[in-house]
CSV table of C-alpha atoms in Angstrom, one decimal:
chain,number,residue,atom,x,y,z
V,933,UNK,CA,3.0,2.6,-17.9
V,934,UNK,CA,0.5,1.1,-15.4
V,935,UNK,CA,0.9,-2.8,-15.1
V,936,UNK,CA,-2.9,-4.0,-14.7
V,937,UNK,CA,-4.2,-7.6,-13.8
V,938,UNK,CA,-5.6,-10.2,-16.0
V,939,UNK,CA,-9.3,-10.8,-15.3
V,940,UNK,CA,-8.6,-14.5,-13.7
V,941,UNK,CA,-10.8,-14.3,-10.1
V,942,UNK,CA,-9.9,-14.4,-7.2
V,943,UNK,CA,-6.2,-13.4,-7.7
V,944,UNK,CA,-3.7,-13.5,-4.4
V,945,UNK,CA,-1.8,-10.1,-3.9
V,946,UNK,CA,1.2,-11.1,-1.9
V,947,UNK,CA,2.6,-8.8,1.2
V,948,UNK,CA,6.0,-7.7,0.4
V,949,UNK,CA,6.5,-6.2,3.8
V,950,UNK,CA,9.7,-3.6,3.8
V,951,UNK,CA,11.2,-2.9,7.2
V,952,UNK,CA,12.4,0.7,6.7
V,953,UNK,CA,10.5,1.6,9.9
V,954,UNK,CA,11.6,-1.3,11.9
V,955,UNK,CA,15.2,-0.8,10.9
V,956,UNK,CA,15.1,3.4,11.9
V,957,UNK,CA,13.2,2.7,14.9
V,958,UNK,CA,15.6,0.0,16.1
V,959,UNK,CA,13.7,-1.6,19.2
V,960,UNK,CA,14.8,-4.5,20.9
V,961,UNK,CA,12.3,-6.5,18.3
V,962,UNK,CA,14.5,-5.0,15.3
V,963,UNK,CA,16.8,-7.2,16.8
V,964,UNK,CA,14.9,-10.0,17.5
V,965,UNK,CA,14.2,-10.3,13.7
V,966,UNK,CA,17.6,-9.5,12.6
V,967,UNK,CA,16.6,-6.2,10.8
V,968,UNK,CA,20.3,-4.2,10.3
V,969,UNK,CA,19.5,-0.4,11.8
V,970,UNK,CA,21.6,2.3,10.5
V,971,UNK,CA,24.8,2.8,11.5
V,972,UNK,CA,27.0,6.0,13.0
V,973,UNK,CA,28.2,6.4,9.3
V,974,UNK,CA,24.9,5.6,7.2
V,975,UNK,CA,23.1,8.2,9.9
V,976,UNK,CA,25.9,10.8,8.5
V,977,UNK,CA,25.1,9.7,5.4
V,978,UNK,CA,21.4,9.7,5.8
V,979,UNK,CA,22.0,13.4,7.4
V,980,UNK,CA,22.9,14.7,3.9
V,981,UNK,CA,20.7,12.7,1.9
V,982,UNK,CA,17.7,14.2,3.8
V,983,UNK,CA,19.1,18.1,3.9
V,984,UNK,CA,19.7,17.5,-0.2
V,985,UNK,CA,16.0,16.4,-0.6
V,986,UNK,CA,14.9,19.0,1.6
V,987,UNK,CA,16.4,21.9,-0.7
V,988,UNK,CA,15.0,20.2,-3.6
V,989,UNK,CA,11.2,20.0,-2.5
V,990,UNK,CA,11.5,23.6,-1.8
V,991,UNK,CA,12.3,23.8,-5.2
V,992,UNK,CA,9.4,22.1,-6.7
V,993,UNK,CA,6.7,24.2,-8.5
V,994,UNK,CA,3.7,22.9,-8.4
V,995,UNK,CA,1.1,25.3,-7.5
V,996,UNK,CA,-2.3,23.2,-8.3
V,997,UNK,CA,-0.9,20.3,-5.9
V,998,UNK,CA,0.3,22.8,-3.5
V,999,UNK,CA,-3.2,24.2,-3.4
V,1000,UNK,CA,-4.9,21.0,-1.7
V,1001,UNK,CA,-1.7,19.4,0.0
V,1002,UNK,CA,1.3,21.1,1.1
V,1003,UNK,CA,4.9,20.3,0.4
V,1004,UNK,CA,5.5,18.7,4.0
V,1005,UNK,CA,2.0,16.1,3.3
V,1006,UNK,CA,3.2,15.3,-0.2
V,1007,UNK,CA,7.4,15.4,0.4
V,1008,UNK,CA,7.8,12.7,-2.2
V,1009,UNK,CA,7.1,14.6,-5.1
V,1010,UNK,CA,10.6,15.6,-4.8
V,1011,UNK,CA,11.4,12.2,-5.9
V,1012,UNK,CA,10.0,12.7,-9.0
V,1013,UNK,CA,12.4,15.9,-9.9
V,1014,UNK,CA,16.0,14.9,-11.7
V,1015,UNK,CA,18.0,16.8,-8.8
V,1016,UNK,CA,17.3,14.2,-6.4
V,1017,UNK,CA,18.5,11.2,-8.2
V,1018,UNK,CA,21.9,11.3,-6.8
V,1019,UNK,CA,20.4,11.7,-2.9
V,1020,UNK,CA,18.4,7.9,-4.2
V,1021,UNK,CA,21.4,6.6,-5.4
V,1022,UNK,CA,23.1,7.4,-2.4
V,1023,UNK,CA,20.6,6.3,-0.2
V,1024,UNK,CA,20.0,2.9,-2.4
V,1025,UNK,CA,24.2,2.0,-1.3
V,1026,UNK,CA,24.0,2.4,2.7
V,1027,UNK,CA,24.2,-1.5,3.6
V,1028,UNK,CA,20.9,-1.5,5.5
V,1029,UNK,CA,19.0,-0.3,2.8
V,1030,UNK,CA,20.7,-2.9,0.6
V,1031,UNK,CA,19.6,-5.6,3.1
V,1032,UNK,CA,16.2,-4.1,2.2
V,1033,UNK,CA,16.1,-4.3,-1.2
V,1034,UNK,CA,17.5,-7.6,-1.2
V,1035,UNK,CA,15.2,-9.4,0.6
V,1036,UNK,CA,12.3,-7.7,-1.1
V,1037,UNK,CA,13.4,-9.3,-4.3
V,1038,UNK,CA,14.3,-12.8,-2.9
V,1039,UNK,CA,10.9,-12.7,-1.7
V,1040,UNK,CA,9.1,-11.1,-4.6
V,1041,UNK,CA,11.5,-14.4,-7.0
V,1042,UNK,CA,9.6,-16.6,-4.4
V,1043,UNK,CA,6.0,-15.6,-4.8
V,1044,UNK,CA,6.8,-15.1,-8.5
V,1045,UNK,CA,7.7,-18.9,-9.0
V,1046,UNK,CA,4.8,-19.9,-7.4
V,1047,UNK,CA,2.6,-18.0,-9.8
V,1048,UNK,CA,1.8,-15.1,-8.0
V,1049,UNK,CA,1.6,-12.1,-10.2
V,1050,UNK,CA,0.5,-8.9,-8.4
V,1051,UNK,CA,2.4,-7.9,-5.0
V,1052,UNK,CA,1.3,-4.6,-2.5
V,1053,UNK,CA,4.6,-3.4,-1.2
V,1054,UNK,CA,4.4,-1.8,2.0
V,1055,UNK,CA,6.9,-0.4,5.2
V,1056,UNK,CA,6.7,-2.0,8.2
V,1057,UNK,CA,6.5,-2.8,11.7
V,1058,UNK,CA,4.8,-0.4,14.2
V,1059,UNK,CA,4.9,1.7,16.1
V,1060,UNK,CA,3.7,3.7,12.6
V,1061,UNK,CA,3.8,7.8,12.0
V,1062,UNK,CA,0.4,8.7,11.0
V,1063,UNK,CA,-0.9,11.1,8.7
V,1064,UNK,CA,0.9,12.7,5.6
V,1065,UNK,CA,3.8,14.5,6.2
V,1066,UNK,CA,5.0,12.5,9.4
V,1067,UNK,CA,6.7,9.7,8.4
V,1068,UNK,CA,10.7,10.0,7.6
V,1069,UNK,CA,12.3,10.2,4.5
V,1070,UNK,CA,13.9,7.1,5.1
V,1071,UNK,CA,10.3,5.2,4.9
V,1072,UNK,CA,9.6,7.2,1.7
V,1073,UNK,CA,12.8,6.5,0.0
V,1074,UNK,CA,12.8,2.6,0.8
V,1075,UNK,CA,9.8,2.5,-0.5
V,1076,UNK,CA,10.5,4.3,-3.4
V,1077,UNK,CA,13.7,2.2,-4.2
V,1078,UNK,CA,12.1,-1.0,-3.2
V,1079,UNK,CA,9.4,-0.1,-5.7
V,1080,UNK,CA,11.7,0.9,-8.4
V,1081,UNK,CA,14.1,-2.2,-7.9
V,1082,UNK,CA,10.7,-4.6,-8.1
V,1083,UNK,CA,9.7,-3.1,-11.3
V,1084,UNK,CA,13.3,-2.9,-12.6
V,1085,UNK,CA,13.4,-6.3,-11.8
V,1086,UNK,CA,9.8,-8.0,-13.1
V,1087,UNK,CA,8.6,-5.9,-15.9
V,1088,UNK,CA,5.5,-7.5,-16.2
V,1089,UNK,CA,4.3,-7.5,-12.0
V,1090,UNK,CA,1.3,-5.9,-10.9
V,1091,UNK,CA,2.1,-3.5,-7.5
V,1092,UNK,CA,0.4,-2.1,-5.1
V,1093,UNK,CA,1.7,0.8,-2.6
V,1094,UNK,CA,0.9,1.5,1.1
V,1095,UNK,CA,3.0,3.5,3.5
V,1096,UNK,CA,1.9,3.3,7.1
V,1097,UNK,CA,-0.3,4.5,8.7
V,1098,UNK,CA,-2.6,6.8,6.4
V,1099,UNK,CA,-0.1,8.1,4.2
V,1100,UNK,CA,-1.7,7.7,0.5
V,1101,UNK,CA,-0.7,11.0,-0.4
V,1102,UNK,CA,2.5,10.6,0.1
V,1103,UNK,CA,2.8,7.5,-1.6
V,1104,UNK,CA,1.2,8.4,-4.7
V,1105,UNK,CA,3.8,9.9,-6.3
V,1106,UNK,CA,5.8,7.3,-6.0
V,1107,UNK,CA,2.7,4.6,-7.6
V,1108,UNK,CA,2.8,7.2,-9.9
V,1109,UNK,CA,6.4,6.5,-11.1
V,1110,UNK,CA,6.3,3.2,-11.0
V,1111,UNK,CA,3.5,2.3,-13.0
V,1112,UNK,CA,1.6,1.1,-9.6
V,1113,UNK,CA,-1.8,-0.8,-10.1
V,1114,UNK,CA,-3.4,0.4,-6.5
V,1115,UNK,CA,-2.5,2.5,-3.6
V,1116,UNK,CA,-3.9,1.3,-0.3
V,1117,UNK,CA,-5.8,3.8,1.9
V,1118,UNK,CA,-6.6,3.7,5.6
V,1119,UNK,CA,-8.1,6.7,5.6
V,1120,UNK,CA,-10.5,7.4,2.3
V,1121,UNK,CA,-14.0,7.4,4.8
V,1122,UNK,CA,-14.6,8.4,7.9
V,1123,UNK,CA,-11.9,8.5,10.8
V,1124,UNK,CA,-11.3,5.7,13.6
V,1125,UNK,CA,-8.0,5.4,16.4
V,1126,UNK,CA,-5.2,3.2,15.8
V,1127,UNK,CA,-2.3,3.1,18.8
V,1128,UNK,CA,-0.3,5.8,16.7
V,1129,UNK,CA,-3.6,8.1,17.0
V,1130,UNK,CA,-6.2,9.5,14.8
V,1131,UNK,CA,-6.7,8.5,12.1
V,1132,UNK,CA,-7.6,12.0,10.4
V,1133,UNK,CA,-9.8,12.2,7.3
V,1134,UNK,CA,-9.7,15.9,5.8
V,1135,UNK,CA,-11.1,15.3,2.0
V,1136,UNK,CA,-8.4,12.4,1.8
V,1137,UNK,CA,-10.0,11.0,-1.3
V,1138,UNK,CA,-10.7,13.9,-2.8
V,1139,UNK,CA,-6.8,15.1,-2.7
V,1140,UNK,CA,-5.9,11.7,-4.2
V,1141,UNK,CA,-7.4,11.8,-6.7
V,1142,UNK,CA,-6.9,15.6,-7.5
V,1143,UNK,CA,-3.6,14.9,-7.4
V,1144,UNK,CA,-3.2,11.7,-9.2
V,1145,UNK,CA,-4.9,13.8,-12.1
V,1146,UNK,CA,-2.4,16.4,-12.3
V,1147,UNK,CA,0.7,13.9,-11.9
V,1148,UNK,CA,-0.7,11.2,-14.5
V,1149,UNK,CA,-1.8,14.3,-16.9
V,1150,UNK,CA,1.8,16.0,-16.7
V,1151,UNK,CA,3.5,12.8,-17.5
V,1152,UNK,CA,1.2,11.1,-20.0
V,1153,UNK,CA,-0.1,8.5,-18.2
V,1154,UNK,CA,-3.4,7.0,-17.2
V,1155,UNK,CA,-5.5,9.4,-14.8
V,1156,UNK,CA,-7.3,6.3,-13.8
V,1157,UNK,CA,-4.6,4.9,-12.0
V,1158,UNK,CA,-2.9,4.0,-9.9
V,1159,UNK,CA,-6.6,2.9,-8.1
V,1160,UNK,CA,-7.0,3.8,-4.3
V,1161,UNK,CA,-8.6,0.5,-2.9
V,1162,UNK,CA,-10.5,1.6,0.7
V,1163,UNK,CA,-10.4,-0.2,4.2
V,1164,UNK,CA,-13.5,-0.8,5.8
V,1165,UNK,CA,-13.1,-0.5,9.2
V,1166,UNK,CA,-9.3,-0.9,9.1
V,1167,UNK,CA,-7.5,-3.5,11.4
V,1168,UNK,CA,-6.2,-2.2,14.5
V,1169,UNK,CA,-8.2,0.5,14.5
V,1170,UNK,CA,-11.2,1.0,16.9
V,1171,UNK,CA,-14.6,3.4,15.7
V,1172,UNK,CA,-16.9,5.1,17.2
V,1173,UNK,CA,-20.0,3.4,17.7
V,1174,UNK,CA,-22.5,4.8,15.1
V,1175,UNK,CA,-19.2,3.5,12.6
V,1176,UNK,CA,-19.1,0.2,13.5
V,1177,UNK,CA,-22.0,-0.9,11.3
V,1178,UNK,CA,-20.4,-1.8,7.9
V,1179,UNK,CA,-23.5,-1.1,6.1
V,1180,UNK,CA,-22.5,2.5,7.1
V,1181,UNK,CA,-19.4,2.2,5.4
V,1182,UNK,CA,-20.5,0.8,1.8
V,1183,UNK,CA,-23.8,2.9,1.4
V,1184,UNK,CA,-21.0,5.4,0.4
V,1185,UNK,CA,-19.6,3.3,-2.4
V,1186,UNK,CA,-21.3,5.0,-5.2
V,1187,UNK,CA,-21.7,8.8,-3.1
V,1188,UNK,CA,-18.0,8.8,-2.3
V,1189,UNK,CA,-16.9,7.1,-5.7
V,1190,UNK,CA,-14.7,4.5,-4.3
V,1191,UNK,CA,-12.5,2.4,-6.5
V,1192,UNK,CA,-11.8,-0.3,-4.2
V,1193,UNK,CA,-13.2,-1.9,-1.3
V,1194,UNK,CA,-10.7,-3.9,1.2
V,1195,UNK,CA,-12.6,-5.7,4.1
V,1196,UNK,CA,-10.4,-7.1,6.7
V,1197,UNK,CA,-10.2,-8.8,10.1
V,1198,UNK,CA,-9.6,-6.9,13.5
V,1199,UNK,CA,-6.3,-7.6,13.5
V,1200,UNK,CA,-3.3,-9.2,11.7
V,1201,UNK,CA,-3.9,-12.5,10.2
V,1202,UNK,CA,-7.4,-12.7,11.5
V,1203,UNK,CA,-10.2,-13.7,9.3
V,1204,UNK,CA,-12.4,-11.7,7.0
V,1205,UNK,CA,-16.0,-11.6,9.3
V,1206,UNK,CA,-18.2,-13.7,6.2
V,1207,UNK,CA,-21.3,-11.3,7.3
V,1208,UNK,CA,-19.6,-8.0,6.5
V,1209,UNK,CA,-17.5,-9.7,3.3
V,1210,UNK,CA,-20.9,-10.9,2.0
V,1211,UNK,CA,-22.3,-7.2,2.3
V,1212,UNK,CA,-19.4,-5.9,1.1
V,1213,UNK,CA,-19.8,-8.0,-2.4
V,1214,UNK,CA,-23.9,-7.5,-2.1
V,1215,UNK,CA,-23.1,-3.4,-2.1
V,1216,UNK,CA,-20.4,-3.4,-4.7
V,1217,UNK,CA,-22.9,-5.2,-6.6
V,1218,UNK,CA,-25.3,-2.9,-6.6
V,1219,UNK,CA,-23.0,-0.3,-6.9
V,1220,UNK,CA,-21.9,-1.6,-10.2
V,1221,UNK,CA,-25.5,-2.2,-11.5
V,1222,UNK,CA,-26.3,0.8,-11.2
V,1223,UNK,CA,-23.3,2.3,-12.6
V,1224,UNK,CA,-24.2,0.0,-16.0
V,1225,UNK,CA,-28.0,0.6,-15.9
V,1226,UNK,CA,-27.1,4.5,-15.5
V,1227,UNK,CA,-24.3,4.9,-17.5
V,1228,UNK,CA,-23.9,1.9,-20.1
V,1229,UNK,CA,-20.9,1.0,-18.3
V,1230,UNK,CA,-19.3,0.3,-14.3
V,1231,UNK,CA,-15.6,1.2,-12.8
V,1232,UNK,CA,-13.5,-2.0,-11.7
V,1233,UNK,CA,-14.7,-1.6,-8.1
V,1234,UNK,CA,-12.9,-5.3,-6.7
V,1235,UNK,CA,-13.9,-6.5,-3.5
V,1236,UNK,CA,-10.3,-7.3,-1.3
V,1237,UNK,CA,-9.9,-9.3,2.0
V,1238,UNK,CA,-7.3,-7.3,3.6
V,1239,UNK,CA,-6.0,-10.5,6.2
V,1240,UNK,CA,-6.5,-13.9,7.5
V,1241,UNK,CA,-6.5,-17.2,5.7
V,1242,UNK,CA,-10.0,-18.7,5.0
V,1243,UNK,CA,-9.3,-18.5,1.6
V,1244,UNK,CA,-12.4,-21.2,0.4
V,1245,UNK,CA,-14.7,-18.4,2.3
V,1246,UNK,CA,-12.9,-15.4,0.6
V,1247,UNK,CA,-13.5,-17.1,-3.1
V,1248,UNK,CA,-16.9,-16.9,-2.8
V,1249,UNK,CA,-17.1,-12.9,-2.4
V,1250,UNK,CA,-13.6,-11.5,-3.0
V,1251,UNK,CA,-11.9,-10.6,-6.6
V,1252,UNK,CA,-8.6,-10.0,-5.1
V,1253,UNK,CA,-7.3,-11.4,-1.7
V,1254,UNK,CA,-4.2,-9.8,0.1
V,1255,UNK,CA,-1.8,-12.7,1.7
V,1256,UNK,CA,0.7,-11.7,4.1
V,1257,UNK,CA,0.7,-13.9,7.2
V,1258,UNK,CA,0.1,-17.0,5.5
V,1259,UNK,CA,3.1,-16.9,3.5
V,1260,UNK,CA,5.6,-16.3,6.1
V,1261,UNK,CA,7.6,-18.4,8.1
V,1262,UNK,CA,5.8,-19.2,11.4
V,1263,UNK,CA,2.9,-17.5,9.8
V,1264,UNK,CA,3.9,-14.4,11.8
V,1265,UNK,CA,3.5,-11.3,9.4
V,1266,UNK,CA,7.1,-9.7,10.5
V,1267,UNK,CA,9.2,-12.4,9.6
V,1268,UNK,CA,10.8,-13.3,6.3
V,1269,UNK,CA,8.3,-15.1,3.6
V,1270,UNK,CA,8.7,-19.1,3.7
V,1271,UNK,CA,8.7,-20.2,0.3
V,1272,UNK,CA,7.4,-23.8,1.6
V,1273,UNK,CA,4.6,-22.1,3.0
V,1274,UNK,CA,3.8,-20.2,-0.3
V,1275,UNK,CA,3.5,-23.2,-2.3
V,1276,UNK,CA,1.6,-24.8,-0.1
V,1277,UNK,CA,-1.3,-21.7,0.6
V,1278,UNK,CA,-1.2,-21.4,-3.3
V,1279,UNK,CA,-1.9,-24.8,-3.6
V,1280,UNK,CA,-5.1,-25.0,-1.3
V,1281,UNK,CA,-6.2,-21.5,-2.8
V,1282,UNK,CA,-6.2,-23.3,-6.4
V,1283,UNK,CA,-7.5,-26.3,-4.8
V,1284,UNK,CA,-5.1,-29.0,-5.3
């Protein structure tokens, strides 16, 4: 069952940033952070895991999915099928996936004592794989098992799912089984370059949501989620210049049927531009006017800041604002959350 938010304004979604990809990748900066990589023995381990997973998504029937995304851009619908429980279990015991889990949970307790009650869990650092189909197991399964833990753990938490970069298909299933709120999509309009490449947009939405129908239908759930909230000229990623107008961007909220708008900075951390959040709230507006005048009625459609910390600014426009930075130690976006910090952004967002 899908876990949605109360209507309060101007709710905080907190960053629980998962270091699958750091830990596989296992640069000098892994190191740095202290983020365990996998060892001779959990890569032997990891071996079978992904050959067992393998033979089970060849297994999968599903011939309406398989019509708009194939198996290799949608791999974790395997996860979904009872033969590949015993591959997660084993992959939830290899001690750096443990160190995973466990500090998603202390840091999900933390943002949970200081009131926070919707979280967007997400893989990190970069270098990212881009595009569906490219990223390893190992990010889809720590997600997955992150995910699962979280909701396990706090039955009454609203989550949001992103798996870098541009993979909302492949994430879906797994927002799916987890009773997921959102999804986060870099990818939903348009296309733009990020350092990992293109960021490729071949009927993304479209295939989303086609797919989310199917899954939702065929287990009884609610085809209406989870939501896919939309960057708007994504951080760290550069346009071409007839795209770098925003008002480009949002004249396609009601044509494309977007149910989410996230408006970022142009990188980590950085503010929210106040121009393009104030068009982004004067288009969802409209959007949602006409929707009611049309219709007797108008989709959720939030406005989301997607980084930085003017949070007084954001409060003015936004209905939901993603925290990340701000709530780590240093207020550098890789490193573990400070709880001291937490309590103290919370308190100037609720203006004490």
């Amino acid at each position: 069952m899908t876990v949605t938010p109360s209507d309060r304004p101007h709710q905080v979604v907190a960053m629980v940033h998962v270091h699958s990809t750091t830990a596989i990748l296992n640069t000098s900066y892994a190191q740095l952070l202290g983020i365990p990589a996998p060892s001779k023995n959990e890569m032997s381990f990891l071996e079978d895991i992904v050959t067992g997973l393998q033979a089970v998504l060849q297994s999968v029937r599903e011939p309406l999915i398989f019509q708009v995304a194939s198996r290799d851009s949608i791999r974790s619908i395997a996860l979904l099928a009872p033969e590949s429980r015993p591959f997660i279990d084993q992959f939830k015991q290899l001690p750096f996936v443990q160190y995973l889990i466990n500090r998603a949970v202390r840091e999900v307790e933390i943002y949970v004592r200081n009131g926070i009650s919707c979280v967007e869990i997400e893989n990190v650092g970069a270098p990212y794989f881009l595009g569906a189909g490219q990223c390893p197991w190992e990010d889809l399964l720590a997600i997955y098992v992150v995910t699962e833990e979280t909701r396990r753990k706090f039955t009454n938490l609203v989550i949001g799912a992103h798996i870098l970069s541009c993979n909302e298909l492949e994430v879906l299933p797994i927002a799916v089984a987890h009773g997921c709120y959102f999804v986060r999509s870099e990818a939903t309009l348009f296309h733009g370059t990020r350092p990992e490449g293109e960021t490729n947009n071949a009927s993304n939405l479209a295939r989303f949501l086609y797919v989310r129908n199917i899954l939702q239908t065929k287990m009884g759930g609610n085809a209406l989620f989870p939501m896919i909230w939309s960057d708007i000229l994504k951080k760290h990623t550069v346009f071409p210049l007839e795209l770098q107008d925003i008002e480009v961007w949002l004249h396609n909220i009601t044509f494309a049927k977007l149910e989410g708008v996230i408006v970022t900075g142009k990188e980590t951390g950085s503010n929210v531009d106040e121009v393009s959040l104030a068009k982004a709230r004067e288009y969802v507006t409209k959007a949602k006017l006409w929707n009611k005048t049309q219709f007797g009625s108008t989709p959720t459609l939030p406005v989301v800041t997607g980084s930085g910390l003017d949070f007084q600014m954001y409060k003015k426009y936004a209905d939901f604002m993603i925290v990340g930075t701000g709530f780590k130690r240093g207020q550098y976006w890789e490193n573990e959350v400070d709880e001291a910090e937490v309590t103290r952004v919370m308190a100037q967002i609720n203006g004490d």
